[in-house]
Amino acid sequence: MKVAITGSSGLIGTALRESYEDDGHTVVRLPRVVEDVNGVDVVVNLAGAGIGARRWTASYRDVILRSRVDTTSSLVAAIERARRPPKALLSASGVSYYGDRGDEVLTESSVGGRGFLPSVVRQWEAAAVADIPVCHLRFGLVMTPAGGVLRELVPFFRAGLGAQFGSGRQFWSWISLVDAVRAIRHLPGAQGPYNVTAPEPVRNSEFTRVLASTLGRPAVLRVPGWSLRLALGGVAGDALESIRARPDRLVEAGFRFEHGTIAAALEPLRTR
Ligand SMILES: NC(=O)c1ccc[n+]([C@@H]2O[C@H](COP(=O)([O-])OP(=O)(O)OC[C@H]3O[C@@H](n4cnc5c(N)ncnc54)[C@H](OP(=O)(O)O)[C@@H]3O)[C@@H](O)[C@H]2O)c1
């Protein structure tokens, strides 16, 4: 099979590429402005400027939006132009679609939320519409020692500076990188939104406790929400907002999780 990937140098893109190549498939690494997907079987769209990478100034908010919508639009135009179009498009999205929703259980049929990120995700999904089956991958926080949220937090926890954020009651929806890649490979041909999240979202307090105990370090500190907002600006919302997503459609599609609990997902950190 021939698979084309945008954002192929990223956290998920790198792992997905390796997974397909290990199984003998051909992977084409697409540029940020996509021109040609003729003869490709499946396209996976993972491009987007880092959400947690910088303070959200007005100009960086524009980069966050445009890097997703413009790449997706150029990809869709290339699909429409292709003489032999791909059979399926899987396009990244995020559980940020739902916004800050407390303890409410959020499935794919829940309405979207309000605010900057929900609006970005809505526009991103709206750009990913084509005459082939399109699946919107609403990723939770991707857990891997190789990058993402764990690469940011683990050094603090190892130094005994692990801390709960705000009240700690906010739910984090998450998925291990291993399962994120397996889910993408499970879904070609699927249509519409899929929560790509583990079945058990965790409260931040529980995440903090399990991460500290996996690393054998204490985590008794609390970072008040206001100081996190002061230090990080809008990006602090990701850590403080509560999104309790449930992967109903992934489970209905017969997907079986390798890492069903946060303890299982964090276990690889124990030996590092
Ligand atoms: N990781 C998570 O926890 C998580 C959670 C929810 C949603 N997502 C979404 O899933 C997608 C993949 O996640 P990831 O963690 O693999 O992201 P990542 O590591 O940040 O990689 C994203 C890739 O997008 C491309 N890119 C960077 N800046 C860009 C720009 N200005 N314009 C166009 N493309 C740009 C780069 O690939 P190239 O250099 O190859 O073009 C980059 O490697 C992202 O869109 C992300 O928002 C991720």
XYZ file of C-alpha atoms and ligand atoms in Angstrom:
320
model
C 0.000 0.000 0.000
C 1.129 3.576 -0.706
C 0.495 5.991 2.172
C 1.101 9.740 1.988
C 1.556 11.783 5.188
C 1.640 15.533 5.889
C 3.410 16.511 9.111
C 5.506 13.364 8.683
C 8.414 14.791 10.713
C 6.222 15.244 13.804
C 5.645 13.112 16.889
C 2.775 11.071 15.465
C 3.970 11.303 11.845
C 7.381 9.818 12.621
C 5.901 6.879 14.556
C 3.241 6.279 11.886
C 5.786 6.358 9.077
C 8.026 3.857 10.881
C 5.071 1.594 11.612
C 3.949 1.480 7.963
C 7.523 1.076 6.650
C 8.245 -1.743 9.109
C 5.320 -3.599 7.548
C 6.640 -3.093 4.024
C 4.332 -0.248 2.911
C 5.563 2.729 0.893
C 5.353 6.107 2.640
C 5.387 9.408 0.746
C 6.264 12.447 2.879
C 4.097 15.323 1.704
C 5.200 18.971 1.887
C 3.184 21.691 3.651
C 1.664 22.871 0.386
C 0.398 19.678 -1.192
C 0.314 19.437 -4.969
C 0.123 15.782 -5.922
C -1.443 12.687 -4.346
C -2.140 10.838 -7.584
C -2.006 7.053 -7.151
C -1.719 7.166 -3.359
C -3.964 4.690 -1.474
C -4.407 6.491 1.858
C -3.562 10.045 2.957
C -2.945 10.967 6.609
C -2.954 14.702 7.342
C -0.999 15.519 10.514
C 0.435 18.983 9.763
C 0.073 21.869 12.197
C 2.279 24.338 14.064
C 2.869 23.355 17.732
C 0.032 24.311 20.092
C 2.159 24.300 23.233
C 5.316 25.539 21.533
C 4.927 29.302 22.045
C 2.855 31.960 23.797
C -0.388 32.558 21.934
C 0.179 36.079 20.641
C -2.301 37.287 18.021
C 0.163 36.451 15.252
C 0.909 32.987 16.653
C -2.826 32.251 16.918
C -2.959 32.959 13.203
C -0.060 30.538 12.590
C -1.870 27.839 14.616
C -4.997 28.253 12.497
C -3.447 28.813 9.055
C -0.887 25.988 9.396
C -3.797 23.565 9.771
C -6.468 24.991 7.484
C -4.148 25.969 4.605
C -2.276 22.638 4.487
C -5.588 20.776 4.696
C -7.117 22.901 1.919
C -4.145 22.325 -0.395
C -4.360 18.598 0.340
C -8.085 18.476 -0.454
C -7.496 20.392 -3.703
C -4.794 17.858 -4.659
C -7.203 14.989 -3.905
C -9.895 16.581 -6.092
C -7.372 17.045 -8.936
C -5.976 13.516 -8.845
C -6.780 11.221 -11.790
C -6.429 8.248 -9.413
C -7.476 9.751 -6.069
C -6.740 8.155 -2.694
C -9.367 5.828 -1.245
C -9.381 7.499 2.164
C -8.293 10.645 3.998
C -7.564 10.592 7.723
C -7.178 14.130 8.988
C -5.887 15.159 12.403
C -8.165 17.046 14.749
C -8.280 17.198 18.533
C -10.531 16.763 21.548
C -10.069 20.525 21.982
C -13.102 20.549 19.668
C -15.271 20.084 22.793
C -13.739 22.892 24.870
C -13.721 23.073 28.684
C -16.673 20.905 29.831
C -16.077 19.817 33.453
C -17.267 16.274 34.213
C -19.527 15.950 31.142
C -18.822 12.782 29.162
C -18.039 13.799 25.572
C -18.692 11.463 22.657
C -18.463 12.130 18.961
C -22.110 13.250 18.973
C -21.508 15.941 21.620
C -21.684 19.533 20.402
C -18.489 21.565 20.024
C -17.276 24.070 22.598
C -16.455 27.754 22.582
C -13.146 29.580 22.506
C -10.025 29.749 20.379
C -9.051 26.067 20.083
C -12.604 24.750 19.540
C -12.954 27.332 16.775
C -9.618 26.276 15.192
C -10.637 22.629 15.287
C -14.055 23.371 13.755
C -12.428 25.223 10.847
C -9.795 22.498 10.475
C -12.433 19.746 10.247
C -14.537 21.871 7.893
C -11.535 22.210 5.548
C -11.121 18.414 5.442
C -14.074 17.599 3.219
C -13.557 15.634 0.002
C -15.297 13.235 -2.393
C -13.619 10.287 -0.668
C -14.247 8.924 2.869
C -12.816 11.418 5.394
C -12.134 10.534 9.029
C -11.447 13.272 11.597
C -8.993 11.996 14.209
C -9.852 13.856 17.425
C -6.643 13.078 19.306
C -6.323 13.365 23.062
C -2.947 14.221 24.633
C -0.475 11.775 23.125
C 1.607 10.000 25.772
C 5.124 8.858 24.918
C 8.560 9.324 26.493
C 9.634 10.493 22.993
C 7.889 13.864 23.125
C 4.707 15.829 23.650
C 3.365 16.559 27.127
C 5.559 13.947 28.866
C 8.776 15.432 27.495
C 7.744 18.741 29.058
C 6.681 17.342 32.438
C 9.021 14.431 33.180
C 12.164 16.522 33.916
C 10.223 18.445 36.591
C 8.847 15.262 38.126
C 12.291 13.610 38.108
C 13.636 16.653 39.958
C 10.912 16.229 42.597
C 9.107 19.298 41.244
C 6.091 17.438 39.852
C 2.929 19.409 40.490
C -0.803 19.276 40.142
C -2.252 22.047 37.957
C -4.965 24.217 39.471
C -7.651 22.215 41.301
C -6.410 18.982 39.706
C -10.065 18.034 39.083
C -9.886 18.722 35.337
C -10.053 15.655 33.101
C -7.255 14.973 30.623
C -8.192 12.847 27.649
C -5.097 11.019 26.484
C -3.862 8.137 24.311
C -0.527 6.362 24.147
C 1.486 7.024 20.977
C 1.451 3.278 20.301
C -2.367 3.231 20.336
C -2.638 6.494 18.366
C -0.643 4.880 15.529
C -2.624 1.627 15.799
C -5.907 3.601 15.709
C -4.873 5.516 12.575
C -3.991 2.232 10.900
C -7.339 0.752 12.026
C -9.485 3.523 10.549
C -8.879 4.010 6.773
C -12.302 4.120 5.106
C -14.032 5.297 8.293
C -16.029 8.519 7.999
C -16.685 11.425 10.349
C -15.217 12.231 13.773
C -13.485 9.672 15.982
C -12.251 10.397 19.498
C -8.734 8.941 19.397
C -8.482 8.681 23.158
C -8.085 5.934 25.737
C -11.302 4.680 27.376
C -10.373 6.143 30.768
C -9.609 9.882 30.827
C -7.907 10.880 34.094
C -8.202 13.852 36.383
C -4.983 15.892 36.477
C -4.543 14.983 40.179
C -4.625 11.272 39.294
C -2.245 11.756 36.360
C 0.158 13.601 38.688
C -0.019 10.822 41.288
C 0.559 8.003 38.760
C 3.402 9.804 36.957
C 5.175 10.577 40.262
C 4.772 7.036 41.517
C 5.990 5.548 38.187
C 9.121 7.697 38.446
C 9.497 6.961 42.162
C 9.438 10.656 43.033
C 7.171 12.780 45.240
C 4.721 15.274 43.706
C 3.312 17.347 46.533
C 3.299 20.742 44.809
C 0.347 22.589 43.320
C 0.629 25.233 40.632
C -2.308 27.620 40.987
C -4.257 28.153 37.760
C -3.688 31.917 37.836
C 0.106 31.574 37.903
C 0.057 29.056 35.064
C -2.059 31.489 33.006
C 0.318 34.326 33.868
C 3.378 32.267 32.861
C 2.000 30.595 29.745
C -0.919 32.691 28.525
C -3.673 30.967 26.499
C -1.727 27.731 26.158
C -2.269 27.115 29.911
C -5.876 26.312 28.986
C -4.721 22.953 27.653
C -3.517 21.968 31.131
C -6.337 23.588 33.095
C -9.384 22.816 30.970
C -11.425 19.689 31.518
C -12.219 17.448 28.539
C -13.637 14.012 29.347
C -13.816 12.349 25.938
C -14.996 8.773 25.429
C -13.891 6.857 22.301
C -17.296 5.338 21.488
C -16.813 5.084 17.731
C -13.284 3.637 17.976
C -14.571 0.926 20.316
C -17.564 0.273 18.002
C -15.056 -0.109 15.146
C -13.547 -3.056 17.062
C -10.353 -1.276 18.194
C -8.597 -2.872 21.177
C -6.301 -0.670 23.262
C -2.809 -1.813 24.148
C -2.642 0.872 26.875
C -6.111 1.133 28.418
C -5.024 2.855 31.642
C -2.721 5.785 32.314
C -0.562 3.532 34.508
C -0.005 1.210 31.534
C 0.759 4.160 29.229
C 3.330 5.621 31.654
C 4.978 2.281 32.455
C 7.742 2.697 29.792
C 9.048 5.624 31.860
C 9.860 3.336 34.776
C 12.963 1.892 33.164
C 14.341 5.210 31.831
N 0.466 15.190 20.082
C -0.678 15.473 20.705
O -0.810 15.337 21.948
C -1.863 15.966 19.897
C -3.105 16.111 20.538
C -4.191 16.591 19.809
C -4.059 16.904 18.450
N -2.823 16.739 17.857
C -2.697 17.142 16.438
O -2.232 16.072 15.652
C -1.313 16.556 14.647
C -0.008 15.775 14.753
O 0.466 15.900 16.094
P 2.016 15.792 16.446
O 2.110 15.686 17.926
O 2.669 14.761 15.581
O 2.496 17.255 16.014
P 4.000 17.801 15.894
O 4.975 16.859 16.470
O 3.975 19.201 16.395
O 4.221 17.787 14.314
C 3.407 18.491 13.442
C 4.078 18.605 12.093
O 3.398 19.623 11.367
C 4.301 20.230 10.474
N 4.313 21.684 10.736
C 4.943 22.377 11.719
N 4.750 23.704 11.587
C 3.951 23.836 10.487
C 3.421 24.962 9.812
N 3.644 26.206 10.245
N 2.639 24.736 8.709
C 2.404 23.485 8.271
N 2.912 22.375 8.867
C 3.666 22.571 9.954
C 5.689 19.645 10.727
O 5.881 18.573 9.817
P 6.720 18.739 8.448
O 7.987 19.470 8.823
O 6.964 17.326 8.018
O 5.866 19.530 7.508
C 5.537 19.056 12.116
O 6.429 18.011 12.333
C -1.090 18.054 14.907
O -1.796 18.800 13.961
C -1.647 18.252 16.318
O -2.269 19.512 16.502
C -1.742 16.270 18.541
